[in-house]
mmCIF file with all atom_site columns, C-alpha atoms in Angstrom:
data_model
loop_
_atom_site.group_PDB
_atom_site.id
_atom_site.type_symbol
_atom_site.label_atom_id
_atom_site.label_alt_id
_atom_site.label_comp_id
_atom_site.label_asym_id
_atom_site.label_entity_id
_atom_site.label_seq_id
_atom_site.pdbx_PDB_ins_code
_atom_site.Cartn_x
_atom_site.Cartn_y
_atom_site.Cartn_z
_atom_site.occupancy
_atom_site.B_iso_or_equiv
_atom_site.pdbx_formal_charge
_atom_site.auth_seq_id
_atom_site.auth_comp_id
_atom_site.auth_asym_id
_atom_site.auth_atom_id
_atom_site.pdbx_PDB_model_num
ATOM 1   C CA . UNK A 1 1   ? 4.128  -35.769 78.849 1.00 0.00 ? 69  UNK A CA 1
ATOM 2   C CA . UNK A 1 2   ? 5.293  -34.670 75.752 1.00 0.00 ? 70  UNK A CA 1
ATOM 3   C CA . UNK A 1 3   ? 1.708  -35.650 73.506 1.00 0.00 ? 71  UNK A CA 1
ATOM 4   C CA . UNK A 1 4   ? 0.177  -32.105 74.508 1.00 0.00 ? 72  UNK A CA 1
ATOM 5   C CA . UNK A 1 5   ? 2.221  -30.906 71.814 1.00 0.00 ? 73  UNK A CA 1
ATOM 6   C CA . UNK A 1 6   ? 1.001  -32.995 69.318 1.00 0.00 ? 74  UNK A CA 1
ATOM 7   C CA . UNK A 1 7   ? -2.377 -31.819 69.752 1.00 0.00 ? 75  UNK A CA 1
ATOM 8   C CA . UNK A 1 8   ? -3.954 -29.483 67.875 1.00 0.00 ? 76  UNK A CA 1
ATOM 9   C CA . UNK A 1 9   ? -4.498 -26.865 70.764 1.00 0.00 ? 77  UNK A CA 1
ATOM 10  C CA . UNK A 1 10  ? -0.901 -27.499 71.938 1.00 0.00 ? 78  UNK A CA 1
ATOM 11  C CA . UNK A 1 11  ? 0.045  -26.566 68.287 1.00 0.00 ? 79  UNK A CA 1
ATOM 12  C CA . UNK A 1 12  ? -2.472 -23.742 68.651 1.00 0.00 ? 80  UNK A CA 1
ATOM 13  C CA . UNK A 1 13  ? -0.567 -22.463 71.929 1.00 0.00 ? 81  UNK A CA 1
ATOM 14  C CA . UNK A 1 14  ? 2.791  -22.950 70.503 1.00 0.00 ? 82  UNK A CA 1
ATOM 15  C CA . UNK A 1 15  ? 1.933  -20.695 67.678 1.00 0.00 ? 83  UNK A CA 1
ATOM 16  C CA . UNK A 1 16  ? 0.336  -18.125 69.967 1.00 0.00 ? 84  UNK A CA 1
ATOM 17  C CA . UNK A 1 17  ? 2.887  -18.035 72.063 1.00 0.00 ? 85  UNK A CA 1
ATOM 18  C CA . UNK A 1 18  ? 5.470  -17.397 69.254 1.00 0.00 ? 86  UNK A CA 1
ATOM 19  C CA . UNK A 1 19  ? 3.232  -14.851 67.314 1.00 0.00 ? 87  UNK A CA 1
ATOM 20  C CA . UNK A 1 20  ? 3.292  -12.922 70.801 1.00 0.00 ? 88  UNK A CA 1
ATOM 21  C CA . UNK A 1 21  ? 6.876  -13.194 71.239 1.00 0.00 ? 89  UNK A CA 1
ATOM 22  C CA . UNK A 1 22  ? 6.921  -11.545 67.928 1.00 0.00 ? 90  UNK A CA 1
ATOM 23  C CA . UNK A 1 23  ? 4.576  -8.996  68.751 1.00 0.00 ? 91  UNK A CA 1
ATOM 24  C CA . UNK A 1 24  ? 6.429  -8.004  71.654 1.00 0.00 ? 92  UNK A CA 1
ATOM 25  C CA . UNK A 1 25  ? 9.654  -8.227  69.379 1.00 0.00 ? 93  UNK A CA 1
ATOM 26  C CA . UNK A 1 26  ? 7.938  -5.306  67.154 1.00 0.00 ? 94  UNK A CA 1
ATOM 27  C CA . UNK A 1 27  ? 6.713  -3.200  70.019 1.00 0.00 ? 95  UNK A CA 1
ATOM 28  C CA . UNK A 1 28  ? 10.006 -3.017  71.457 1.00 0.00 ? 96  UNK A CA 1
ATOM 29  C CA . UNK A 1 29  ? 11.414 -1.850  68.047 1.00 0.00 ? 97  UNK A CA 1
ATOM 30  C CA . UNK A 1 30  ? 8.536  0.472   67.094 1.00 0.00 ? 98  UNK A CA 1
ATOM 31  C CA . UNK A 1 31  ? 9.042  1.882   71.272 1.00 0.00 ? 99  UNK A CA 1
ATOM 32  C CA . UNK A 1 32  ? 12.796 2.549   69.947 1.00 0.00 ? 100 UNK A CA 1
ATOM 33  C CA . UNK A 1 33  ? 12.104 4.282   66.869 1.00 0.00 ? 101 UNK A CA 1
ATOM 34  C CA . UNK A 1 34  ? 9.219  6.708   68.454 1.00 0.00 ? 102 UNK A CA 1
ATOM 35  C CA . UNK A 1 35  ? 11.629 7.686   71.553 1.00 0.00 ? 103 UNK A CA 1
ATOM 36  C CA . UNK A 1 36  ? 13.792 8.560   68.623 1.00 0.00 ? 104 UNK A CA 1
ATOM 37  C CA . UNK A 1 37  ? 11.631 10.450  66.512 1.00 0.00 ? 105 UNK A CA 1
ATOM 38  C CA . UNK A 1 38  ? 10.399 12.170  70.013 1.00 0.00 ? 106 UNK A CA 1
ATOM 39  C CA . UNK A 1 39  ? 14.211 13.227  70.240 1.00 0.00 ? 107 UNK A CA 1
ATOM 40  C CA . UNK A 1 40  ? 14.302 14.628  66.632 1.00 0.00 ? 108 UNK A CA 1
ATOM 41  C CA . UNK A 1 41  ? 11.281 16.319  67.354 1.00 0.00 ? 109 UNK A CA 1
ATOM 42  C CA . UNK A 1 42  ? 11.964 17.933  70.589 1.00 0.00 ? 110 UNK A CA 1
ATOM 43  C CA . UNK A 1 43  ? 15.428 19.133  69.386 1.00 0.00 ? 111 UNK A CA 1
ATOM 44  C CA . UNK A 1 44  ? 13.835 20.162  66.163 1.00 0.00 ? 112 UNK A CA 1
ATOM 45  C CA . UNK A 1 45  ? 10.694 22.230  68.089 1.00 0.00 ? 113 UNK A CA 1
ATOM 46  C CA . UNK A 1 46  ? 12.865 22.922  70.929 1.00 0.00 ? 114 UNK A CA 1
ATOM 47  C CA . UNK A 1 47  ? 10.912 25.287  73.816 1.00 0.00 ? 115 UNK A CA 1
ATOM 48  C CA . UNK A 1 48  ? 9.029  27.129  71.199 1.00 0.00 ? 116 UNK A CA 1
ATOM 49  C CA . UNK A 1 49  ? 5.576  25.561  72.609 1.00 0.00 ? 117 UNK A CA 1
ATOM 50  C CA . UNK A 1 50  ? 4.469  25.341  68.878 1.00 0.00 ? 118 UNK A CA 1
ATOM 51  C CA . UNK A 1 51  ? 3.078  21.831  68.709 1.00 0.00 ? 119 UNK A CA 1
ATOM 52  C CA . UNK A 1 52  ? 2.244  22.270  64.480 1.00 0.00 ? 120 UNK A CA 1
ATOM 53  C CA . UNK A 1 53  ? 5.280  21.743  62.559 1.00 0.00 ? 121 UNK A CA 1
ATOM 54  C CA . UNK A 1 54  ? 3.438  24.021  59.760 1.00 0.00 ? 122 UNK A CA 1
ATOM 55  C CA . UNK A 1 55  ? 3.431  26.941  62.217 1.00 0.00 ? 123 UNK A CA 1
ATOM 56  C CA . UNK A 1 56  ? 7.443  26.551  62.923 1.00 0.00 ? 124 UNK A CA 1
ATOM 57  C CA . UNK A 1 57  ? 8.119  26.748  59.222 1.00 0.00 ? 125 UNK A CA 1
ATOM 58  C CA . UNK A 1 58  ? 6.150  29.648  58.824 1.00 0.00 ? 126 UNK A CA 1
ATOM 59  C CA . UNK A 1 59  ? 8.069  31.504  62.158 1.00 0.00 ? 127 UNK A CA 1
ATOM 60  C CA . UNK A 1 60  ? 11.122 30.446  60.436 1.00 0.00 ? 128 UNK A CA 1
ATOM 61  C CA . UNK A 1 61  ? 10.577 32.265  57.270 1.00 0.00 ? 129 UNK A CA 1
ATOM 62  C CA . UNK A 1 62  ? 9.298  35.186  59.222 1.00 0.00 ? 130 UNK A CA 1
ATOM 63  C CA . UNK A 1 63  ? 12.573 35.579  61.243 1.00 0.00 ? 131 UNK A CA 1
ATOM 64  C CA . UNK A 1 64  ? 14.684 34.381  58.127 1.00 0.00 ? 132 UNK A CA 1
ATOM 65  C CA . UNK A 1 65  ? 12.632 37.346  56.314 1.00 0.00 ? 133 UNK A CA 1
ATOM 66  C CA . UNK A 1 66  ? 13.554 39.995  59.518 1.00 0.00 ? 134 UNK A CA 1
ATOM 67  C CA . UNK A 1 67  ? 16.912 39.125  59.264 1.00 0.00 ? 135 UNK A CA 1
ATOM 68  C CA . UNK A 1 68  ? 17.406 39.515  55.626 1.00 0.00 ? 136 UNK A CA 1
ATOM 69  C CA . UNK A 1 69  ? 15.914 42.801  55.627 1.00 0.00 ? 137 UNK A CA 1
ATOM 70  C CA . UNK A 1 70  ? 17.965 44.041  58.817 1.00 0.00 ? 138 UNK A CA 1
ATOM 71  C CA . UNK A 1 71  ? 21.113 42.686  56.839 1.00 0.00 ? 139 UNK A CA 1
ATOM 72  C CA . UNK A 1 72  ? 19.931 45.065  54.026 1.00 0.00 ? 140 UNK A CA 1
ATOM 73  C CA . UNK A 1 73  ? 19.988 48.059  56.252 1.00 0.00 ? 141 UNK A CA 1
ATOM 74  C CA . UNK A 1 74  ? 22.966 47.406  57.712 1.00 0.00 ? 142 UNK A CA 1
ATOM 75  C CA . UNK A 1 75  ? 25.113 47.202  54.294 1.00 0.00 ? 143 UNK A CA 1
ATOM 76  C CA . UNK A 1 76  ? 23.002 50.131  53.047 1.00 0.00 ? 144 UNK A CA 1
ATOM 77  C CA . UNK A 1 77  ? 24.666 51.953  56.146 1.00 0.00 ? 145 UNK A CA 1
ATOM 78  C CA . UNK A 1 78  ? 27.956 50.146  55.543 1.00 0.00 ? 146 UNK A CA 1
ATOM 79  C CA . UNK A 1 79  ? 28.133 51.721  52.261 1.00 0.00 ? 147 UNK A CA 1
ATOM 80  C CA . UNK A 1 80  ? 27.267 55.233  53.270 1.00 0.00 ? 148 UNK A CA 1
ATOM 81  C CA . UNK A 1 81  ? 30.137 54.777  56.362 1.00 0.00 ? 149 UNK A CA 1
ATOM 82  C CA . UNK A 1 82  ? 32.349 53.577  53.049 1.00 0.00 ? 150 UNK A CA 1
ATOM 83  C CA . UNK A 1 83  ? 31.649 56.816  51.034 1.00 0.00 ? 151 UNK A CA 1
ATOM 84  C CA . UNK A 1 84  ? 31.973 59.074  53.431 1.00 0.00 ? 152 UNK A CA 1
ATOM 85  C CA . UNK A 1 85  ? 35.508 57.747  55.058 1.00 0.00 ? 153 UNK A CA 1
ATOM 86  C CA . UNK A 1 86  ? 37.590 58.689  52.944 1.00 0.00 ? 154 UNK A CA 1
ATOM 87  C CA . UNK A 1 87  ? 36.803 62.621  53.553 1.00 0.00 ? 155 UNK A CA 1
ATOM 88  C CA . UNK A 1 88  ? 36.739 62.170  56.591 1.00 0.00 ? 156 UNK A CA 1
ATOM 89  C CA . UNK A 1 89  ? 40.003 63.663  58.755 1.00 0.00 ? 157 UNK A CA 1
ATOM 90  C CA . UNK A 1 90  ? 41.159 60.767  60.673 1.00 0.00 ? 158 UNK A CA 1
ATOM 91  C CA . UNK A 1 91  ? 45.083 61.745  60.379 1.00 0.00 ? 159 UNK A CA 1
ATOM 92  C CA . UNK A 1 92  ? 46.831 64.009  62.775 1.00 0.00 ? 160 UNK A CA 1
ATOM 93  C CA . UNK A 1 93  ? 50.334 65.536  63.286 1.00 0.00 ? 161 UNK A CA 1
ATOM 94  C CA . UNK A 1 94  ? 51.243 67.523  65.881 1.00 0.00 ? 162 UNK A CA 1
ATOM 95  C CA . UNK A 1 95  ? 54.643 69.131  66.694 1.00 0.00 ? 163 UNK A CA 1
ATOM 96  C CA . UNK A 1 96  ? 55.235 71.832  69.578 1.00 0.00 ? 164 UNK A CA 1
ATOM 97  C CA . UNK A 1 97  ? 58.006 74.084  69.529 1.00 0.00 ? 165 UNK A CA 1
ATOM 98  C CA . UNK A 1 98  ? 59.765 77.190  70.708 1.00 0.00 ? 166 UNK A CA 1
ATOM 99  C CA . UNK A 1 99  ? 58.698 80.176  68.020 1.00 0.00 ? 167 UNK A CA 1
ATOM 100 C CA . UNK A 1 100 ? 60.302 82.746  69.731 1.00 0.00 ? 168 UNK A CA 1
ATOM 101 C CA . UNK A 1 101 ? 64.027 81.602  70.971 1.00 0.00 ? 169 UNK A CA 1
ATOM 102 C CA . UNK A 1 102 ? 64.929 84.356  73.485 1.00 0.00 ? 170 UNK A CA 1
ATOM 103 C CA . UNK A 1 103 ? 62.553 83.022  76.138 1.00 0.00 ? 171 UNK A CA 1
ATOM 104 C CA . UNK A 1 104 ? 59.565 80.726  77.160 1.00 0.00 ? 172 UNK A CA 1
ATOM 105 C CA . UNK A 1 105 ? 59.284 76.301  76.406 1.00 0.00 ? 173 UNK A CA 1
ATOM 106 C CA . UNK A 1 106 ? 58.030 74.551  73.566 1.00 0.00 ? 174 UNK A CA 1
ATOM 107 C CA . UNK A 1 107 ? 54.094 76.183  73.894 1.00 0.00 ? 175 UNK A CA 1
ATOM 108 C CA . UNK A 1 108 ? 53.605 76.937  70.336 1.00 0.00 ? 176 UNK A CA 1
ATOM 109 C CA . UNK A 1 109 ? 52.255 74.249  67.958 1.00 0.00 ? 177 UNK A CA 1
ATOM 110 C CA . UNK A 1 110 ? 51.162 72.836  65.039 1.00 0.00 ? 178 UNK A CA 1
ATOM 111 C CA . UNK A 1 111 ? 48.497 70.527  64.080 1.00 0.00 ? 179 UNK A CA 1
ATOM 112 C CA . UNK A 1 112 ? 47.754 68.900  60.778 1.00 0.00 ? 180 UNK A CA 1
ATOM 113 C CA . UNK A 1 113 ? 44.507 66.966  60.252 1.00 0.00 ? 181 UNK A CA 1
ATOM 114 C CA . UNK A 1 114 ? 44.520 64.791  56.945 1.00 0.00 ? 182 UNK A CA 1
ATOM 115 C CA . UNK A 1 115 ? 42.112 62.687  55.442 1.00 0.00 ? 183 UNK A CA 1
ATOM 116 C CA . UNK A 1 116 ? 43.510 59.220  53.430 1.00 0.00 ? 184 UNK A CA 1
ATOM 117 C CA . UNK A 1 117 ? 43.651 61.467  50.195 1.00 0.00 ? 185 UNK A CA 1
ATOM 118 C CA . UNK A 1 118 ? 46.207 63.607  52.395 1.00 0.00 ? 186 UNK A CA 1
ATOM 119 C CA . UNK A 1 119 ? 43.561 66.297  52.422 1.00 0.00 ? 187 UNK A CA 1
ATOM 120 C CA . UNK A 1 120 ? 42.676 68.731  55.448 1.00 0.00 ? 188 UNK A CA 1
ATOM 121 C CA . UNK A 1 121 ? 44.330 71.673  57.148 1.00 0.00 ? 189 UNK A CA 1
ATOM 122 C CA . UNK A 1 122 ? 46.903 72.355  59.411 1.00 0.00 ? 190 UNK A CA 1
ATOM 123 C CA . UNK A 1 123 ? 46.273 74.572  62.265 1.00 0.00 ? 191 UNK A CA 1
ATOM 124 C CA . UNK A 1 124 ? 49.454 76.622  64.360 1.00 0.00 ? 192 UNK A CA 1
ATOM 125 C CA . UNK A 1 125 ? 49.719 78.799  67.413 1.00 0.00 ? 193 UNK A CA 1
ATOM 126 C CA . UNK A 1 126 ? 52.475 80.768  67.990 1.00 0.00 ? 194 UNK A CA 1
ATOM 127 C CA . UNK A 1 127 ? 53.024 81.667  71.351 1.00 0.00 ? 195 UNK A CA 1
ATOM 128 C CA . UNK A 1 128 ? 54.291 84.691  72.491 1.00 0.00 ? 196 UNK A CA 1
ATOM 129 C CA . UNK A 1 129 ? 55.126 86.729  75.676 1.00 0.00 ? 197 UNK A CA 1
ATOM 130 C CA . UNK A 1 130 ? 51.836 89.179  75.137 1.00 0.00 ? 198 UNK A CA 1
ATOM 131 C CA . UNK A 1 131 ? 49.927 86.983  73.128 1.00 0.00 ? 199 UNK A CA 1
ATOM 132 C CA . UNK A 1 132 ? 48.891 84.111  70.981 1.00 0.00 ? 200 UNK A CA 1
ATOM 133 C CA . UNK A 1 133 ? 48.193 83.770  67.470 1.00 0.00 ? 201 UNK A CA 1
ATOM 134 C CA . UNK A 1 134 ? 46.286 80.933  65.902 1.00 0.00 ? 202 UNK A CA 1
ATOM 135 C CA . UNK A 1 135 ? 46.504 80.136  61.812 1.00 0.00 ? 203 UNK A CA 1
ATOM 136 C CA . UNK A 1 136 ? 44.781 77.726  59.508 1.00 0.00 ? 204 UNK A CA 1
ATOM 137 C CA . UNK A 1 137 ? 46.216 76.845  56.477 1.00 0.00 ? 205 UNK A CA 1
ATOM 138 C CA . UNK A 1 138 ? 44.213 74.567  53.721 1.00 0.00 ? 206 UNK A CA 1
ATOM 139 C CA . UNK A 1 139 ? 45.972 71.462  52.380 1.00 0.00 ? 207 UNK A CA 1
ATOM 140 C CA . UNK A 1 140 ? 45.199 69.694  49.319 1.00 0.00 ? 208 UNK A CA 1
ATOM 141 C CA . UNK A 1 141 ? 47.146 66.391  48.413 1.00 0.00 ? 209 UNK A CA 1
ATOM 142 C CA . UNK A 1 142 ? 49.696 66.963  51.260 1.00 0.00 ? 210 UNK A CA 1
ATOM 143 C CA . UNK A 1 143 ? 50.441 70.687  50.150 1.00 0.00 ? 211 UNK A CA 1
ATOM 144 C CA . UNK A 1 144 ? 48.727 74.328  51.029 1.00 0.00 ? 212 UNK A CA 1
ATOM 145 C CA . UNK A 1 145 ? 48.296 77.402  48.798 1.00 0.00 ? 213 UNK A CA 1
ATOM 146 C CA . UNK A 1 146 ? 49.883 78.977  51.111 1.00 0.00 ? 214 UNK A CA 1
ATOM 147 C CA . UNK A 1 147 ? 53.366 78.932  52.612 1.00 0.00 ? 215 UNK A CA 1
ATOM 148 C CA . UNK A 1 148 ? 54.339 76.587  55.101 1.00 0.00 ? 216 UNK A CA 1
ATOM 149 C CA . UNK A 1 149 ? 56.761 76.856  58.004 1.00 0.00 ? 217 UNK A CA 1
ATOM 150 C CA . UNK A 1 150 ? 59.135 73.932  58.256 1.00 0.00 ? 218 UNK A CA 1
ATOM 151 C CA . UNK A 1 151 ? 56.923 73.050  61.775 1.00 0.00 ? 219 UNK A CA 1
ATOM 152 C CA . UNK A 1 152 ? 54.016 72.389  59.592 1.00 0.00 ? 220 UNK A CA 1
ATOM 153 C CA . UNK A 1 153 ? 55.664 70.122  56.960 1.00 0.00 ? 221 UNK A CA 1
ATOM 154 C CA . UNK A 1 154 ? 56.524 68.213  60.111 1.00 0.00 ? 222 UNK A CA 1
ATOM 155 C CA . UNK A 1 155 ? 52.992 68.298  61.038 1.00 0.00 ? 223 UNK A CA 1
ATOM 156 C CA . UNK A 1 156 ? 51.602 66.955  57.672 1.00 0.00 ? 224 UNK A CA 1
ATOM 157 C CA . UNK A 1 157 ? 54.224 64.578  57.554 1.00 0.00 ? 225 UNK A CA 1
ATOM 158 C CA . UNK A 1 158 ? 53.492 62.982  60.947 1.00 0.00 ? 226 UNK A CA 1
ATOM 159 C CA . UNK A 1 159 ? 49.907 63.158  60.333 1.00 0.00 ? 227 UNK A CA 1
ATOM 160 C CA . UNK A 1 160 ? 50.746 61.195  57.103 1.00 0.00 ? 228 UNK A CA 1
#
């Protein structure tokens, strides 16, 4: 029973049968790696329907090329917002009070509106009976050329 495999075509089949064994070995590891290069592919490509892997580089450089000049623009902006902030009068004070003390509430005011360099004006209505008066006084590093009522001090130094 067991001469067959003595012969030279039993030999033959033996050696067939192991080089397809081995065969099948390798197509079950090559199967492997291609489902994983199919992975690294499809999360590389993702849904962009580009099948050329040329074509994705060169979107990639495009967008990469957008972005860097949108990121230009925007710090070109950035720097004009910059420049311009410090002028600008982002600071306010306000205090009401009674001007006149024989009668009415607290409907007179005054309003100071400073920039960061403590520059701006200070605005004030006094409020009478018969009518109401509005000033503007100019300030320059937290003082004005002109005189201020103790009500605008407190102004400018709320606003501060």
């Amino acid at each position: 029973m067991g001469d067959w495999l003595l012969e030279p075509a039993g030999i033959a089949i033996i050696l067939v049968a192991a080089v397809i064994l081995l065969l099948m070995i390798w197509i079950g590891v090559l199967s492997s790696k291609v489902k994983k290069l199919r992975k690294s592919y499809m999360a590389t490509m993702g849904e962009t329907g580009i099948t050329n892997m040329e074509d994705v580089v060169i979107e990639l450089r495009k967008q990469i090329e957008d972005n860097r000049l949108y990121s230009n623009q925007l710090h070109q902006r950035l720097a004009e917002v910059e420049a311009k902030l410090p002028a600008m009068k982002s600071m306010v004070g306000v205090v009401r009070y009674n001007a006149f003390s024989d009668h009415g509430s607290d409907l007179s005011f005054s309003i100071a509106l400073l920039s960061p360099k403590q520059d701006g004006v200070v605005f004030s209505g006094l409020h009478g009976r018969d009518s109401t008066y509005v000033y503007a006084k100019p300030v320059t590093d937290g003082e004005s050329s002109y005189p201020l009522t103790p009500e605008e001090r407190k102004a400018i130094q709320e606003a501060k």
